[in-house]
């Protein structure tokens, strides 16, 4: 056969495949999500997701000291609490587990970039991310609480706040609130397109709360793509520093749209259910665990994510120096 073009020429060896690989990742692009609760000496794996843990503060510090040499420098904190009420008042407790954790990380691990989740669901008895009354979410009242929560975390030393609540107008309100408190240096990573996904199961188990009813009046409908662009443009106008798509693997089109439509970094959250699926498949020998995780991460990167929140951050950082062409 006389063929001028033979794409296989560039696939002949590990070396050439590595040379022409279009997509890579680096540990500095990984954000490690962790759960923290009161107590001592606790490091509890999540049900169905053994790579993710709920820590007490002492054990979290130990863990972060272990992953720091792998190049992981970025963590997002989720509170776990049994102090729940209708207003989620624990979210504003200056001595709550998150402000304490932030201070401890800042004093012991000065190179870490700390993000915190801004939403009320760890602290509300109804399990919603905002205030909820008579079967309805109170949007604007919720935003006021989220502003104060952001201030509390930023004052404790968090460099980044990450609102996951999907209330309308919260990015602008949080930005203005932080600025009036002289916290203009705190960045906002917005959960811009957060879908009402079934993939949050293991996370909600860790928090010990499924919401009453559902979150579909604020999280997005999985059938919608253009609507994500509406959310994107709002968040950019409102001052988001980083925009996020969540979940990641089932929403690669949205990641790709965000990359094309914006000039800010795009983050993607490989959520608990996505990670648990890969663990379960691997444990049933449906596929190789490492290859599956690498393929999922490269797909998310290929779609356009600059930053990835993933429970596999530690594994990925360990594998990073290896030749991926061999996998
Ligand atoms: C809610 C929040 C959720 C996740 C992050 N922040 C769950 C939800 O919306 O119910 C899910 C993350 C995961 O599944 O790993 N504040």
mmCIF file of C-alpha atoms in Angstrom, residues 8-223:
data_model
loop_
_atom_site.group_PDB
_atom_site.id
_atom_site.type_symbol
_atom_site.label_atom_id
_atom_site.label_comp_id
_atom_site.label_asym_id
_atom_site.label_seq_id
_atom_site.Cartn_x
_atom_site.Cartn_y
_atom_site.Cartn_z
ATOM 1 C CA UNK A 8 0.812 4.816 13.576
ATOM 2 C CA UNK A 9 4.369 6.087 12.947
ATOM 3 C CA UNK A 10 4.010 8.237 16.060
ATOM 4 C CA UNK A 11 2.811 5.348 18.216
ATOM 5 C CA UNK A 12 5.730 2.973 17.813
ATOM 6 C CA UNK A 13 7.494 3.135 21.149
ATOM 7 C CA UNK A 14 6.999 4.268 24.724
ATOM 8 C CA UNK A 15 9.408 7.079 24.048
ATOM 9 C CA UNK A 16 7.697 8.501 20.992
ATOM 10 C CA UNK A 17 4.250 8.103 22.558
ATOM 11 C CA UNK A 18 5.474 10.013 25.607
ATOM 12 C CA UNK A 19 6.996 12.703 23.367
ATOM 13 C CA UNK A 20 3.790 13.355 21.461
ATOM 14 C CA UNK A 21 1.348 12.994 24.362
ATOM 15 C CA UNK A 22 -0.909 16.051 24.198
ATOM 16 C CA UNK A 23 -2.106 15.861 27.766
ATOM 17 C CA UNK A 24 -0.262 15.656 31.055
ATOM 18 C CA UNK A 25 -0.944 16.517 34.645
ATOM 19 C CA UNK A 26 1.229 17.833 37.423
ATOM 20 C CA UNK A 27 0.696 17.501 41.206
ATOM 21 C CA UNK A 28 0.367 21.298 41.429
ATOM 22 C CA UNK A 29 -2.897 20.978 39.478
ATOM 23 C CA UNK A 30 -4.456 18.586 41.979
ATOM 24 C CA UNK A 31 -6.628 19.715 44.857
ATOM 25 C CA UNK A 32 -7.132 17.200 47.642
ATOM 26 C CA UNK A 33 -10.616 17.150 49.214
ATOM 27 C CA UNK A 34 -10.631 16.143 52.890
ATOM 28 C CA UNK A 35 -13.260 15.853 55.597
ATOM 29 C CA UNK A 36 -12.520 17.093 59.090
ATOM 30 C CA UNK A 37 -14.297 16.588 62.379
ATOM 31 C CA UNK A 38 -13.693 17.118 66.087
ATOM 32 C CA UNK A 39 -11.723 14.477 67.958
ATOM 33 C CA UNK A 40 -8.236 13.042 68.182
ATOM 34 C CA UNK A 41 -6.377 10.319 66.322
ATOM 35 C CA UNK A 42 -9.105 9.798 63.693
ATOM 36 C CA UNK A 43 -8.501 8.774 60.101
ATOM 37 C CA UNK A 44 -11.636 7.063 58.830
ATOM 38 C CA UNK A 45 -11.970 5.953 55.191
ATOM 39 C CA UNK A 46 -15.279 6.755 53.506
ATOM 40 C CA UNK A 47 -17.621 3.875 52.902
ATOM 41 C CA UNK A 48 -17.045 2.615 49.322
ATOM 42 C CA UNK A 49 -14.239 5.104 48.822
ATOM 43 C CA UNK A 50 -11.145 3.976 50.703
ATOM 44 C CA UNK A 51 -8.978 6.731 49.151
ATOM 45 C CA UNK A 52 -10.960 9.435 50.956
ATOM 46 C CA UNK A 53 -10.891 10.090 54.667
ATOM 47 C CA UNK A 54 -12.535 11.905 57.507
ATOM 48 C CA UNK A 55 -9.774 13.156 59.791
ATOM 49 C CA UNK A 56 -9.458 14.750 63.158
ATOM 50 C CA UNK A 57 -7.247 17.831 62.921
ATOM 51 C CA UNK A 58 -4.116 16.136 64.326
ATOM 52 C CA UNK A 59 -4.331 13.276 61.820
ATOM 53 C CA UNK A 60 -5.080 15.629 58.941
ATOM 54 C CA UNK A 61 -1.893 17.562 59.677
ATOM 55 C CA UNK A 62 0.047 14.281 59.734
ATOM 56 C CA UNK A 63 -1.514 13.300 56.393
ATOM 57 C CA UNK A 64 -0.750 16.637 54.749
ATOM 58 C CA UNK A 65 2.857 16.401 55.935
ATOM 59 C CA UNK A 66 3.022 13.001 54.201
ATOM 60 C CA UNK A 67 1.598 14.190 50.883
ATOM 61 C CA UNK A 68 3.491 17.484 50.740
ATOM 62 C CA UNK A 69 6.722 15.833 49.505
ATOM 63 C CA UNK A 70 4.697 14.334 46.625
ATOM 64 C CA UNK A 71 3.989 17.863 45.430
ATOM 65 C CA UNK A 72 0.473 18.256 46.777
ATOM 66 C CA UNK A 73 0.066 21.766 48.143
ATOM 67 C CA UNK A 74 -3.629 22.377 47.809
ATOM 68 C CA UNK A 75 -6.448 21.123 49.965
ATOM 69 C CA UNK A 76 -10.179 21.769 50.154
ATOM 70 C CA UNK A 77 -11.753 21.370 53.577
ATOM 71 C CA UNK A 78 -15.212 19.979 54.286
ATOM 72 C CA UNK A 79 -16.558 20.083 57.828
ATOM 73 C CA UNK A 80 -18.314 17.119 59.408
ATOM 74 C CA UNK A 81 -20.360 17.955 62.457
ATOM 75 C CA UNK A 82 -23.097 16.587 64.676
ATOM 76 C CA UNK A 83 -24.086 20.118 65.663
ATOM 77 C CA UNK A 84 -26.963 20.678 63.282
ATOM 78 C CA UNK A 85 -29.927 23.014 63.412
ATOM 79 C CA UNK A 86 -32.366 24.660 60.990
ATOM 80 C CA UNK A 87 -30.077 27.661 60.382
ATOM 81 C CA UNK A 88 -26.788 25.793 60.234
ATOM 82 C CA UNK A 89 -25.480 28.101 62.978
ATOM 83 C CA UNK A 90 -22.388 25.969 63.524
ATOM 84 C CA UNK A 91 -21.170 27.256 60.138
ATOM 85 C CA UNK A 92 -20.512 30.616 61.803
ATOM 86 C CA UNK A 93 -18.863 29.308 64.967
ATOM 87 C CA UNK A 94 -15.392 30.887 65.164
ATOM 88 C CA UNK A 95 -14.269 27.897 67.233
ATOM 89 C CA UNK A 96 -15.807 25.401 64.804
ATOM 90 C CA UNK A 97 -13.761 22.614 63.276
ATOM 91 C CA UNK A 98 -13.024 24.411 59.985
ATOM 92 C CA UNK A 99 -11.608 27.678 61.408
ATOM 93 C CA UNK A 100 -9.502 25.597 63.814
ATOM 94 C CA UNK A 101 -8.239 23.381 60.995
ATOM 95 C CA UNK A 102 -7.341 26.374 58.825
ATOM 96 C CA UNK A 103 -5.285 27.934 61.621
ATOM 97 C CA UNK A 104 -3.495 24.671 62.330
ATOM 98 C CA UNK A 105 -2.588 24.106 58.672
ATOM 99 C CA UNK A 106 -1.412 27.702 58.313
ATOM 100 C CA UNK A 107 0.864 27.388 61.315
ATOM 101 C CA UNK A 108 2.258 23.924 60.520
ATOM 102 C CA UNK A 109 2.232 23.804 56.715
ATOM 103 C CA UNK A 110 2.887 27.327 55.449
ATOM 104 C CA UNK A 111 3.173 26.250 51.795
ATOM 105 C CA UNK A 112 -0.352 24.933 51.571
ATOM 106 C CA UNK A 113 -3.107 26.715 49.674
ATOM 107 C CA UNK A 114 -6.280 26.216 51.685
ATOM 108 C CA UNK A 115 -9.728 26.247 50.132
ATOM 109 C CA UNK A 116 -12.882 25.765 52.123
ATOM 110 C CA UNK A 117 -16.301 24.622 51.069
ATOM 111 C CA UNK A 118 -18.895 27.342 51.509
ATOM 112 C CA UNK A 119 -22.325 25.778 52.018
ATOM 113 C CA UNK A 120 -24.484 25.003 55.016
ATOM 114 C CA UNK A 121 -25.161 21.298 54.439
ATOM 115 C CA UNK A 122 -22.739 19.944 57.080
ATOM 116 C CA UNK A 123 -24.542 22.014 59.691
ATOM 117 C CA UNK A 124 -28.251 22.081 58.778
ATOM 118 C CA UNK A 125 -30.694 19.520 60.169
ATOM 119 C CA UNK A 126 -32.506 19.452 56.795
ATOM 120 C CA UNK A 127 -29.230 18.849 54.925
ATOM 121 C CA UNK A 128 -29.645 21.713 52.443
ATOM 122 C CA UNK A 129 -26.832 24.006 51.375
ATOM 123 C CA UNK A 130 -28.896 27.071 52.216
ATOM 124 C CA UNK A 131 -31.665 28.096 54.581
ATOM 125 C CA UNK A 132 -34.843 26.106 54.031
ATOM 126 C CA UNK A 133 -38.294 27.000 55.245
ATOM 127 C CA UNK A 134 -41.720 25.542 54.477
ATOM 128 C CA UNK A 135 -40.285 23.407 51.692
ATOM 129 C CA UNK A 136 -38.461 26.326 50.044
ATOM 130 C CA UNK A 137 -34.875 27.532 49.855
ATOM 131 C CA UNK A 138 -34.457 31.128 51.004
ATOM 132 C CA UNK A 139 -31.968 32.364 48.398
ATOM 133 C CA UNK A 140 -31.057 35.856 49.565
ATOM 134 C CA UNK A 141 -31.076 35.049 53.272
ATOM 135 C CA UNK A 142 -28.791 32.083 52.551
ATOM 136 C CA UNK A 143 -26.367 34.310 50.658
ATOM 137 C CA UNK A 144 -26.019 36.549 53.727
ATOM 138 C CA UNK A 145 -24.971 33.583 55.856
ATOM 139 C CA UNK A 146 -22.580 32.335 53.157
ATOM 140 C CA UNK A 147 -20.925 35.776 53.112
ATOM 141 C CA UNK A 148 -20.296 35.572 56.841
ATOM 142 C CA UNK A 149 -19.045 32.003 56.541
ATOM 143 C CA UNK A 150 -16.598 33.098 53.834
ATOM 144 C CA UNK A 151 -15.381 35.959 56.018
ATOM 145 C CA UNK A 152 -14.848 33.596 58.947
ATOM 146 C CA UNK A 153 -12.753 31.209 56.868
ATOM 147 C CA UNK A 154 -10.780 33.960 55.175
ATOM 148 C CA UNK A 155 -10.020 35.614 58.510
ATOM 149 C CA UNK A 156 -8.881 32.268 59.914
ATOM 150 C CA UNK A 157 -6.377 32.131 57.042
ATOM 151 C CA UNK A 158 -8.018 30.328 54.120
ATOM 152 C CA UNK A 159 -6.599 31.724 50.879
ATOM 153 C CA UNK A 160 -9.612 30.596 48.861
ATOM 154 C CA UNK A 161 -13.311 30.134 49.504
ATOM 155 C CA UNK A 162 -15.330 27.819 47.363
ATOM 156 C CA UNK A 163 -19.095 28.297 47.385
ATOM 157 C CA UNK A 164 -20.805 25.010 46.457
ATOM 158 C CA UNK A 165 -24.335 26.121 47.315
ATOM 159 C CA UNK A 166 -25.545 27.337 43.871
ATOM 160 C CA UNK A 167 -27.585 30.240 45.278
ATOM 161 C CA UNK A 168 -28.129 33.077 42.798
ATOM 162 C CA UNK A 169 -25.879 36.098 43.270
ATOM 163 C CA UNK A 170 -23.597 34.595 45.865
ATOM 164 C CA UNK A 171 -20.317 35.230 44.065
ATOM 165 C CA UNK A 172 -20.896 38.970 43.820
ATOM 166 C CA UNK A 173 -22.203 39.152 47.379
ATOM 167 C CA UNK A 174 -19.253 37.196 48.784
ATOM 168 C CA UNK A 175 -16.746 39.261 46.752
ATOM 169 C CA UNK A 176 -18.239 42.542 47.974
ATOM 170 C CA UNK A 177 -18.463 41.293 51.536
ATOM 171 C CA UNK A 178 -14.843 40.093 51.606
ATOM 172 C CA UNK A 179 -13.681 43.364 50.079
ATOM 173 C CA UNK A 180 -15.472 45.497 52.675
ATOM 174 C CA UNK A 181 -13.701 43.426 55.348
ATOM 175 C CA UNK A 182 -10.291 44.112 53.719
ATOM 176 C CA UNK A 183 -10.069 40.537 52.491
ATOM 177 C CA UNK A 184 -9.540 41.451 48.856
ATOM 178 C CA UNK A 185 -6.709 38.960 48.516
ATOM 179 C CA UNK A 186 -8.917 35.962 49.203
ATOM 180 C CA UNK A 187 -9.797 34.194 45.960
ATOM 181 C CA UNK A 188 -13.149 32.674 45.070
ATOM 182 C CA UNK A 189 -13.369 29.335 43.299
ATOM 183 C CA UNK A 190 -16.998 29.078 42.344
ATOM 184 C CA UNK A 191 -18.881 25.854 41.827
ATOM 185 C CA UNK A 192 -20.203 27.459 38.666
ATOM 186 C CA UNK A 193 -21.910 24.513 37.008
ATOM 187 C CA UNK A 194 -22.802 22.138 39.774
ATOM 188 C CA UNK A 195 -25.277 19.558 38.624
ATOM 189 C CA UNK A 196 -27.988 17.792 40.611
ATOM 190 C CA UNK A 197 -26.078 14.561 40.176
ATOM 191 C CA UNK A 198 -26.610 11.142 41.732
ATOM 192 C CA UNK A 199 -22.828 10.924 42.120
ATOM 193 C CA UNK A 200 -22.593 12.605 45.519
ATOM 194 C CA UNK A 201 -23.611 9.511 47.505
ATOM 195 C CA UNK A 202 -20.377 8.615 49.327
ATOM 196 C CA UNK A 203 -19.832 12.314 50.155
ATOM 197 C CA UNK A 204 -23.279 12.609 51.721
ATOM 198 C CA UNK A 205 -22.602 9.415 53.698
ATOM 199 C CA UNK A 206 -19.427 11.040 55.045
ATOM 200 C CA UNK A 207 -21.357 14.115 56.116
ATOM 201 C CA UNK A 208 -24.012 11.871 57.591
ATOM 202 C CA UNK A 209 -26.772 13.717 55.761
ATOM 203 C CA UNK A 210 -28.926 13.338 52.730
ATOM 204 C CA UNK A 211 -31.136 16.387 52.209
ATOM 205 C CA UNK A 212 -34.853 16.266 52.849
ATOM 206 C CA UNK A 213 -36.510 16.350 49.451
ATOM 207 C CA UNK A 214 -33.784 17.121 46.832
ATOM 208 C CA UNK A 215 -31.417 19.872 45.657
ATOM 209 C CA UNK A 216 -32.852 20.304 42.155
ATOM 210 C CA UNK A 217 -34.162 23.810 42.825
ATOM 211 C CA UNK A 218 -30.586 25.077 43.016
ATOM 212 C CA UNK A 219 -28.256 22.508 41.463
ATOM 213 C CA UNK A 220 -28.447 22.295 37.668
ATOM 214 C CA UNK A 221 -30.421 19.864 35.568
ATOM 215 C CA UNK A 222 -28.035 17.275 34.035
ATOM 216 C CA UNK A 223 -29.813 17.719 30.689
#
